[in-house]
Short mmCIF file of C-alpha atoms in Angstrom, two decimals:
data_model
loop_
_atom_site.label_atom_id
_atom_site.label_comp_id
_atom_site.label_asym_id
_atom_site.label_seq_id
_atom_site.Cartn_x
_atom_site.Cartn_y
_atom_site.Cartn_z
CA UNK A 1 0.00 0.00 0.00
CA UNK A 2 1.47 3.66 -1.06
CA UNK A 3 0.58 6.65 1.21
CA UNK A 4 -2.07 8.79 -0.07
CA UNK A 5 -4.79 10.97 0.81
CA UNK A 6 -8.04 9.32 2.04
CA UNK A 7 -10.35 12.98 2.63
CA UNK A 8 -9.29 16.22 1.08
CA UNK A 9 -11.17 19.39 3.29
CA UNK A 10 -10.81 23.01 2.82
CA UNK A 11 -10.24 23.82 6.23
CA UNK A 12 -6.82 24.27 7.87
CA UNK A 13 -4.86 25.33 10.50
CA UNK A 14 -2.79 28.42 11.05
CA UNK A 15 0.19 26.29 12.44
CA UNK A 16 0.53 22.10 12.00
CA UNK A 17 1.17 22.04 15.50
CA UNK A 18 -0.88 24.11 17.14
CA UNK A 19 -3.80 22.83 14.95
CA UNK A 20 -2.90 18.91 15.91
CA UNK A 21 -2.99 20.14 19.14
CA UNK A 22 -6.42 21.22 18.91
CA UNK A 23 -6.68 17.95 16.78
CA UNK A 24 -5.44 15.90 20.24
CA UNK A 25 -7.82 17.83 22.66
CA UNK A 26 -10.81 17.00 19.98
CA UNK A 27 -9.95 13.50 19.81
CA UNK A 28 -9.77 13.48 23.85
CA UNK A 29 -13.46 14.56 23.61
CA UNK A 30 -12.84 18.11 25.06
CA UNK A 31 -12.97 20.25 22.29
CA UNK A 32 -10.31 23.30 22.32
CA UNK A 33 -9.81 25.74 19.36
CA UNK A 34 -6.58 26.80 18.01
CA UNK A 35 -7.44 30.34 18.55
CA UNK A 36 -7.73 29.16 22.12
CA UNK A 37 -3.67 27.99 22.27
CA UNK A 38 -2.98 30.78 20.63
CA UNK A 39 -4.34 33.05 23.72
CA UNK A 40 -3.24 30.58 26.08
CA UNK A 41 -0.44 30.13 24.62
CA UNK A 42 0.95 33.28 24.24
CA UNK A 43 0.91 32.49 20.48
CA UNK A 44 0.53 35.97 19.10
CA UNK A 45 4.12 37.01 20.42
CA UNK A 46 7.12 36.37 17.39
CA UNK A 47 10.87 36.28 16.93
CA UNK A 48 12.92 36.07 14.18
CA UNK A 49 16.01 33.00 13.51
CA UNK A 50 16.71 30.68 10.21
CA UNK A 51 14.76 28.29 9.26
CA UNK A 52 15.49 24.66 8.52
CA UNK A 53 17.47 25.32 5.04
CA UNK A 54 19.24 29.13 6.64
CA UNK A 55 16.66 31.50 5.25
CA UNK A 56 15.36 33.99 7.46
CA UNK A 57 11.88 33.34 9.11
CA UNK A 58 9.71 35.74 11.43
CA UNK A 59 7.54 33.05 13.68
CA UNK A 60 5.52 32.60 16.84
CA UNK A 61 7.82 29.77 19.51
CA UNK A 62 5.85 27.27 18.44
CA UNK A 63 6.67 24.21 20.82
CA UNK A 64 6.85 26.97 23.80
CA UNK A 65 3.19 28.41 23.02
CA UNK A 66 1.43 24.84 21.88
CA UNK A 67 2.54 23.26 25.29
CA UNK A 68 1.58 26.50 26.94
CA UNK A 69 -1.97 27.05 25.90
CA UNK A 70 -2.62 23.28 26.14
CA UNK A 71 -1.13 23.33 30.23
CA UNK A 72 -3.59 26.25 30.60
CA UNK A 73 -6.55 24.29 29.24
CA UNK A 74 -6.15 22.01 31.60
CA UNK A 75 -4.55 19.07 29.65
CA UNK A 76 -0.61 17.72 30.51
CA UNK A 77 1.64 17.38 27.76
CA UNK A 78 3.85 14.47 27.66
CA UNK A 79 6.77 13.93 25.43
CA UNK A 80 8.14 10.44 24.96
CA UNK A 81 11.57 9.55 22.85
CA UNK A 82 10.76 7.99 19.87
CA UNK A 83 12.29 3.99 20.17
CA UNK A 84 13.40 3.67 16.48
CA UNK A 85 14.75 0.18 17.11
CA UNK A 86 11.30 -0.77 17.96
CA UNK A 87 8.82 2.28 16.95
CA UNK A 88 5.67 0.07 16.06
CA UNK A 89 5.12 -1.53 19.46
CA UNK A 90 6.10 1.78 20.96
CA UNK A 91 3.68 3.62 18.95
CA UNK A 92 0.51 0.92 19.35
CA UNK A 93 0.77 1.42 23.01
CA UNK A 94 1.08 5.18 22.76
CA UNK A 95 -2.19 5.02 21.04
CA UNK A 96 -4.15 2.85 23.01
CA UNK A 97 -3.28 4.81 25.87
CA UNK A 98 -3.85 8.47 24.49
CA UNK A 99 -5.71 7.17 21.03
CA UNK A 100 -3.94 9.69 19.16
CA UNK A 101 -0.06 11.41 19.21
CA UNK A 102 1.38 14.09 17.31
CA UNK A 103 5.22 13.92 15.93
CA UNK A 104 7.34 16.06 14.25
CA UNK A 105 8.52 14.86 10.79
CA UNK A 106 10.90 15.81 7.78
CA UNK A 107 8.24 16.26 4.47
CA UNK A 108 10.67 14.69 2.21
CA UNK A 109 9.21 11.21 2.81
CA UNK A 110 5.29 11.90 3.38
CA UNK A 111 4.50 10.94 0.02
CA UNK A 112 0.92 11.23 0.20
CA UNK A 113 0.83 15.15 -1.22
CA UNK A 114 2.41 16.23 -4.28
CA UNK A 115 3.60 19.31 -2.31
CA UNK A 116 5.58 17.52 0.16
CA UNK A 117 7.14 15.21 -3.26
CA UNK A 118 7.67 18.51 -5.24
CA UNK A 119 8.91 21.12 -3.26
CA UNK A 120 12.16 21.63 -0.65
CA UNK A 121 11.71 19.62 2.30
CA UNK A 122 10.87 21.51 5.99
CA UNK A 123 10.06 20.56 9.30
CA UNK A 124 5.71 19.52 10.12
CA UNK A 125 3.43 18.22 12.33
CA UNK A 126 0.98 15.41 12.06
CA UNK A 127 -1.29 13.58 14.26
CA UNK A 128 -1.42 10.05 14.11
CA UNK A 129 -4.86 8.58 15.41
CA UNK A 130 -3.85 4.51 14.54
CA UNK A 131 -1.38 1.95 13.20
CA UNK A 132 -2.36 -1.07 11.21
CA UNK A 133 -2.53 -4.19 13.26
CA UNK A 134 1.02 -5.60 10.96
CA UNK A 135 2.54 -2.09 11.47
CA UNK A 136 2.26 -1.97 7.93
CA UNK A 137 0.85 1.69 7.51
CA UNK A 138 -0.97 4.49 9.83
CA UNK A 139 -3.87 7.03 9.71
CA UNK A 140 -2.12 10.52 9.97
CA UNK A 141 -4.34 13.74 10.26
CA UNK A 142 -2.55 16.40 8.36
CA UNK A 143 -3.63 19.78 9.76
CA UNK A 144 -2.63 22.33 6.98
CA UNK A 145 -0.58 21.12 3.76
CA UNK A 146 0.82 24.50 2.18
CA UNK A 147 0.08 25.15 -1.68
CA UNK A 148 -1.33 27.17 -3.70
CA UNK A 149 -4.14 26.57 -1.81
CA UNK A 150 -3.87 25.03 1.21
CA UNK A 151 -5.88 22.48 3.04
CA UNK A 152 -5.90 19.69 5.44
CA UNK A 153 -6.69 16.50 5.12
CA UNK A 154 -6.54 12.40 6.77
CA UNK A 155 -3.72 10.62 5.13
CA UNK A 156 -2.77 6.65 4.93
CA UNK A 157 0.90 6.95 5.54
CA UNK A 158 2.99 3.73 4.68
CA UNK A 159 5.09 2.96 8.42
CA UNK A 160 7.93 3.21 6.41
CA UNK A 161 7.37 6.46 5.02
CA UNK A 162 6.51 7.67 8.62
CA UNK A 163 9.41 6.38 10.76
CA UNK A 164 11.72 7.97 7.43
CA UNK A 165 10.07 11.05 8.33
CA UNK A 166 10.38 10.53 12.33
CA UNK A 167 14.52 9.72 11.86
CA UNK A 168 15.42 12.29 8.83
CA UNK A 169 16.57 15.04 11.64
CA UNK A 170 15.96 18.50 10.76
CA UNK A 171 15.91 21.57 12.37
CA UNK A 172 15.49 25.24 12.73
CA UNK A 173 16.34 28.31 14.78
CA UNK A 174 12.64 27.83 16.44
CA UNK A 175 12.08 24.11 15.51
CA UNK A 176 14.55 21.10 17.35
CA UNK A 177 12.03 18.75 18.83
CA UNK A 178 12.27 16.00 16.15
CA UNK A 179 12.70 12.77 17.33
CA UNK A 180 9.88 12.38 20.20
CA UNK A 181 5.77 11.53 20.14
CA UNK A 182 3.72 14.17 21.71
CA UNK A 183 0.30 13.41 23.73
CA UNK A 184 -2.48 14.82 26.02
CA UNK A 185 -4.22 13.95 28.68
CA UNK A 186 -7.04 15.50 30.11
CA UNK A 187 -6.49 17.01 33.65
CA UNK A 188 -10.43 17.44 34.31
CA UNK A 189 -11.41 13.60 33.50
CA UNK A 190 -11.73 12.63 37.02
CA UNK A 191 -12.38 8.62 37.47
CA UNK A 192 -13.58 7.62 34.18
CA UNK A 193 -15.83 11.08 33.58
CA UNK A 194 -15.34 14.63 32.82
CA UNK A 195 -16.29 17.16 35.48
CA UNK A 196 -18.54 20.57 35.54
CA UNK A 197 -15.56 22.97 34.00
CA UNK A 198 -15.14 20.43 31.13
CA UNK A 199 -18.79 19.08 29.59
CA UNK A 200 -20.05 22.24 28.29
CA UNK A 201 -18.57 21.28 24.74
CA UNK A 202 -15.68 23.77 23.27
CA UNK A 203 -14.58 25.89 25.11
CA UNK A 204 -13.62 29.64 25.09
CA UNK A 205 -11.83 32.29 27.09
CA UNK A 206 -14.83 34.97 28.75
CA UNK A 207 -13.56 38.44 27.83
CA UNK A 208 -11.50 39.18 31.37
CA UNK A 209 -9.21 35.90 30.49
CA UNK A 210 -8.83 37.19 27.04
CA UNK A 211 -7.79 40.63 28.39
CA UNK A 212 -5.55 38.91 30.46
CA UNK A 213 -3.93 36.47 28.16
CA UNK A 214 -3.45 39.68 26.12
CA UNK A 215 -1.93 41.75 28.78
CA UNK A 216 0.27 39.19 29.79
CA UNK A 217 1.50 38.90 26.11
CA UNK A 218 1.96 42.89 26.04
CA UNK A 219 4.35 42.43 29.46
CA UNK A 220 6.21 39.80 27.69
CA UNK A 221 7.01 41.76 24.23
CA UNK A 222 8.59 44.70 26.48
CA UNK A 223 10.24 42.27 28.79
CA UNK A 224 11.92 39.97 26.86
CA UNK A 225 13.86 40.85 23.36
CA UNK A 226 13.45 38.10 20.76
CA UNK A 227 10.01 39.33 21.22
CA UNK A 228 10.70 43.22 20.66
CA UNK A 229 13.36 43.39 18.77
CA UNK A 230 11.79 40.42 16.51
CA UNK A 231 11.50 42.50 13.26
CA UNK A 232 14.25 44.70 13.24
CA UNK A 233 16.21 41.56 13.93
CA UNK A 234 13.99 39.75 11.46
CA UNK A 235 14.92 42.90 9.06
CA UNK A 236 18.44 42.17 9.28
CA UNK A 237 18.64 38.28 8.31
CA UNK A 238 16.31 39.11 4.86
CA UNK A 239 19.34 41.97 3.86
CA UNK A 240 21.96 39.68 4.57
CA UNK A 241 20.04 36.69 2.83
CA UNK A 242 18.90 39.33 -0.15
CA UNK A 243 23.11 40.37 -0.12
CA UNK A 244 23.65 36.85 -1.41
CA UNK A 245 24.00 35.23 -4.41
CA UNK A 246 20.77 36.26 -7.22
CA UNK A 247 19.60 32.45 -6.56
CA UNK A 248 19.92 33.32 -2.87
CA UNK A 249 18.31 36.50 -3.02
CA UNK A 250 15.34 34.73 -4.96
CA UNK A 251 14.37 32.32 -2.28
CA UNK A 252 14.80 34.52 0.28
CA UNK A 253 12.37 37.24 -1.15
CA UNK A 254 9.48 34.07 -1.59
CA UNK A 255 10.01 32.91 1.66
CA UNK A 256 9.36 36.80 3.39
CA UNK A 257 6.17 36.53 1.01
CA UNK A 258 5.37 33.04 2.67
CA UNK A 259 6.31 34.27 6.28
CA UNK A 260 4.53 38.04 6.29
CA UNK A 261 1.53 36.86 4.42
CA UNK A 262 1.15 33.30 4.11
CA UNK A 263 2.16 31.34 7.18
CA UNK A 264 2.53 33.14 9.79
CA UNK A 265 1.96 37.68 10.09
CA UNK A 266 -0.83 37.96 8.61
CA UNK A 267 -3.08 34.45 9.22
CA UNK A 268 -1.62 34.93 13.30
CA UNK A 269 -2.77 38.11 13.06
CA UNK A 270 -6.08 37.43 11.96
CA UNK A 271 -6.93 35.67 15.08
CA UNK A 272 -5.43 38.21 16.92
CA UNK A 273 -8.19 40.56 15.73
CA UNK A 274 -10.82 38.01 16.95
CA UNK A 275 -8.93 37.99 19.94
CA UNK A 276 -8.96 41.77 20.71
CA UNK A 277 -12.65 42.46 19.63
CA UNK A 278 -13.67 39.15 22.19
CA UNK A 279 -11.45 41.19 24.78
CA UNK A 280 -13.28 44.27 24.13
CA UNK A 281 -9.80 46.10 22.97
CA UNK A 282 -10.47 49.78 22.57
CA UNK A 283 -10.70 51.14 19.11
CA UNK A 284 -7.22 52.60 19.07
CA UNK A 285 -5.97 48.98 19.61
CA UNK A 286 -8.39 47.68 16.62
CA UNK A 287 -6.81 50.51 14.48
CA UNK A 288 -3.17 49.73 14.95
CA UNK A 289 -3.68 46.28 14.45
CA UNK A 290 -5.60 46.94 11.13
CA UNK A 291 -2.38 49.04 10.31
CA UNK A 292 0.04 46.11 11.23
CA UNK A 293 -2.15 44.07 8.93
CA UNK A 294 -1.92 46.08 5.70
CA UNK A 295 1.67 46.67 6.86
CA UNK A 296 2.67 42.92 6.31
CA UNK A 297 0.22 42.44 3.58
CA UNK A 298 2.14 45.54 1.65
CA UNK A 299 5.51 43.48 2.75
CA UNK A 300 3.90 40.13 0.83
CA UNK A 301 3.60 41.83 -2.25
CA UNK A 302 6.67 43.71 -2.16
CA UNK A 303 8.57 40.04 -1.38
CA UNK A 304 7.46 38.81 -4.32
CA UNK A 305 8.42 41.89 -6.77
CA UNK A 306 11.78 41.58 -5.45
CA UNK A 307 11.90 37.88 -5.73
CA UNK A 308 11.46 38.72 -9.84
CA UNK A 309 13.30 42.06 -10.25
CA UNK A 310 16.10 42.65 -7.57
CA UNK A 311 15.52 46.20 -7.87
CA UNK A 312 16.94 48.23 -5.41
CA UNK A 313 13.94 50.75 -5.57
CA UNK A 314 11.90 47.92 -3.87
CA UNK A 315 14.35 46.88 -1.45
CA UNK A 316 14.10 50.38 -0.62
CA UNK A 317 10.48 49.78 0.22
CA UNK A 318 10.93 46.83 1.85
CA UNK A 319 13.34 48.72 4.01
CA UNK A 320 10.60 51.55 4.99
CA UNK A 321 8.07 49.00 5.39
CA UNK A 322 10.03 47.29 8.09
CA UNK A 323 10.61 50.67 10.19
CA UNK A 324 6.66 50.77 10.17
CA UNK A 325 6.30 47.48 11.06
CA UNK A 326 8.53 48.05 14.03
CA UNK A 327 6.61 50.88 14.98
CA UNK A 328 2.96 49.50 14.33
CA UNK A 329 4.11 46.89 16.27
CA UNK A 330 5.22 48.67 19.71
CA UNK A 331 2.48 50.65 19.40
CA UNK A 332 -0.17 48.23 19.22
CA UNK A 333 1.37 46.20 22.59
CA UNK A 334 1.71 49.83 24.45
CA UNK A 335 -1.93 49.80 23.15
CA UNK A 336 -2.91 46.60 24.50
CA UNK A 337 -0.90 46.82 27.80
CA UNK A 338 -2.46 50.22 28.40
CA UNK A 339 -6.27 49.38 27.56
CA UNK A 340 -5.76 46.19 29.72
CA UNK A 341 -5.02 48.66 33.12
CA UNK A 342 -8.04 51.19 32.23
CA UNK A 343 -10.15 47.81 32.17
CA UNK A 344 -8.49 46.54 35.10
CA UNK A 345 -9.21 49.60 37.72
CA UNK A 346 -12.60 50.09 36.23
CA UNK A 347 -13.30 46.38 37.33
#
């Protein structure tokens, strides 16, 4: 049997881990959004590193906010090494104690999308909900597979093709947790049942956790500098990367198009909004962060002019749009962090 895709769907994730995690805590019949590790999380904070092939990427922590938000919806993560000598047996019991796991994996061997066959390999995140009884294959939940137009989708993945994935180590300036299985359990199923605080279905932050969750993000982006120094820093790997070589440059430009407006600014930012507006954020909050949007949308399109010309006119641009972003993005925590004390002492 080859790997391949058993149901296509439209909807995906913002981030393969952070939507298996929401994956897990469905499967574990207590319902958590993304959007919800996100807040929890403290998802909606970035810094800036290389990715898995040196190009400069702009992300959210991902391990540090998935394991986060999921320990503040009351579930325990737990990490186990992957056994390679014996990953089958491993796995199996994995699953009939947690009936699902999520792993990291290297997208050069999941050959069940022509995007993983096609294009450069990178690090991802897939749930796996069962292995066949002869270890011969598994059912792998697939979260969000980037294209043209992305979507998610259940997957039969040969076990070979998997533990190839598991073993092929690669990693990133924000990404080095290959090589374990990831689980939940749920910290409110007491003896066999779930208690009040977890049988009213999905759940979702009231407004005063939300304005907390955001406040507590705004402390962190003044406190600690990956966070606030993230773009200029961010800023400084794409004009060394875009210094390089034309081929160099080339990549580079796509992968700032991927990063502001594709993967990560701009889809991270459009939770955000839901975020602010369920945290009753003031209108100067909703207006800066409307400004940081068009700010990294404008960066997108400008990425991918460069990518075909080089000129130096639009690394100009990209160069002004950066100082912008920098300042949008200051202001909007200062924003947040400010409307969160008005709401506090009129509580």
């Amino acid at each position: 049997m080859d790997s391949h895709i058993v149901e296509r769907y439209d909807e995906t994730a913002v981030n393969c881990l952070t939507g298996s995690y929401s994956v897990l805590a469905d499967i574990a019949g207590r319902p958590v959004e993304e959007q919800t590790v996100f807040e929890r999380g403290d998802g909606y904070l970035f810094q800036a590193g290389l990715d898995e092939s040196g190009y400069p990427e702009y992300i959210f922590p991902v391990e540090e906010a998935g394991a986060l938000g999921m320990t503040r919806s009351n579930f325990t993560v737990h990490k186990e090494p992957i056994h390679f000598k014996a990953p089958g047996p491993q796995l199996e019991a994995l699953l009939r104690q947690h009936r699902a796991v999520i792993v990291w994996v290297n997208t050069a061997h999941l050959n069940y999308a022509d995007v993983y066959r096609d294009n450069n390999p990178y690090l991802h995140a897939v749930v796996v909900e069962r292995i066949a009884a002869d270890h011969g294959h598994v059912d792998v939940r697939d979260s969000l597979v980037v294209g043209p137009q992305p979507f998610g989708c259940r997957a039969v993945v040969t076990f070979h093709d998997l533990v190839r994935s598991m073993a092929d180590r690669i990693k990133s300036d924000a990404h080095d947790a290959m090589g374990f299985f990831y689980a939940v359990s749920d910290d409110l199923r007491i003896g066999g049942s779930v208690d009040a605080a977890g049988t009213a279905g999905e759940e979702r932050p009231d407004g005063a956790e939300l304005s907390g969750a955001l406040a507590r993000q705004a402390q962190r982006f003044f406190a600690e500098d990956r966070f606030r120094e993230a773009v200029r820093r961010y800023q400084a790997l794409c004009e060394e990367c875009f210094a390089g070589p034309p081929e160099r440059t080339a990549i580079g430009a796509r992968r700032l198009f991927h990063h502001a407006s594709v993967l990560y600014a701009v889809p991270s930012l459009k939770l955000m909004a839901r975020s602010l507006r369920g945290a009753g954020a003031s209108d100067h909050s909703l207006t800066l962060h409307e400004e940081a949007t068009r700010h990294w949308e404008a960066m997108g399109v400008l990425a991918l002019r460069y990518e075909v010309t080089s000129a130096p006119s639009v690394s100009r641009r990209i160069t002004q749009r950066f100082a912008q972003l920098d300042e949008v993005t200051e202001k909007l925590w200062q924003s947040v962090a400010a409307g969160s004390k008005v709401r506090s002492r009129s509580s």
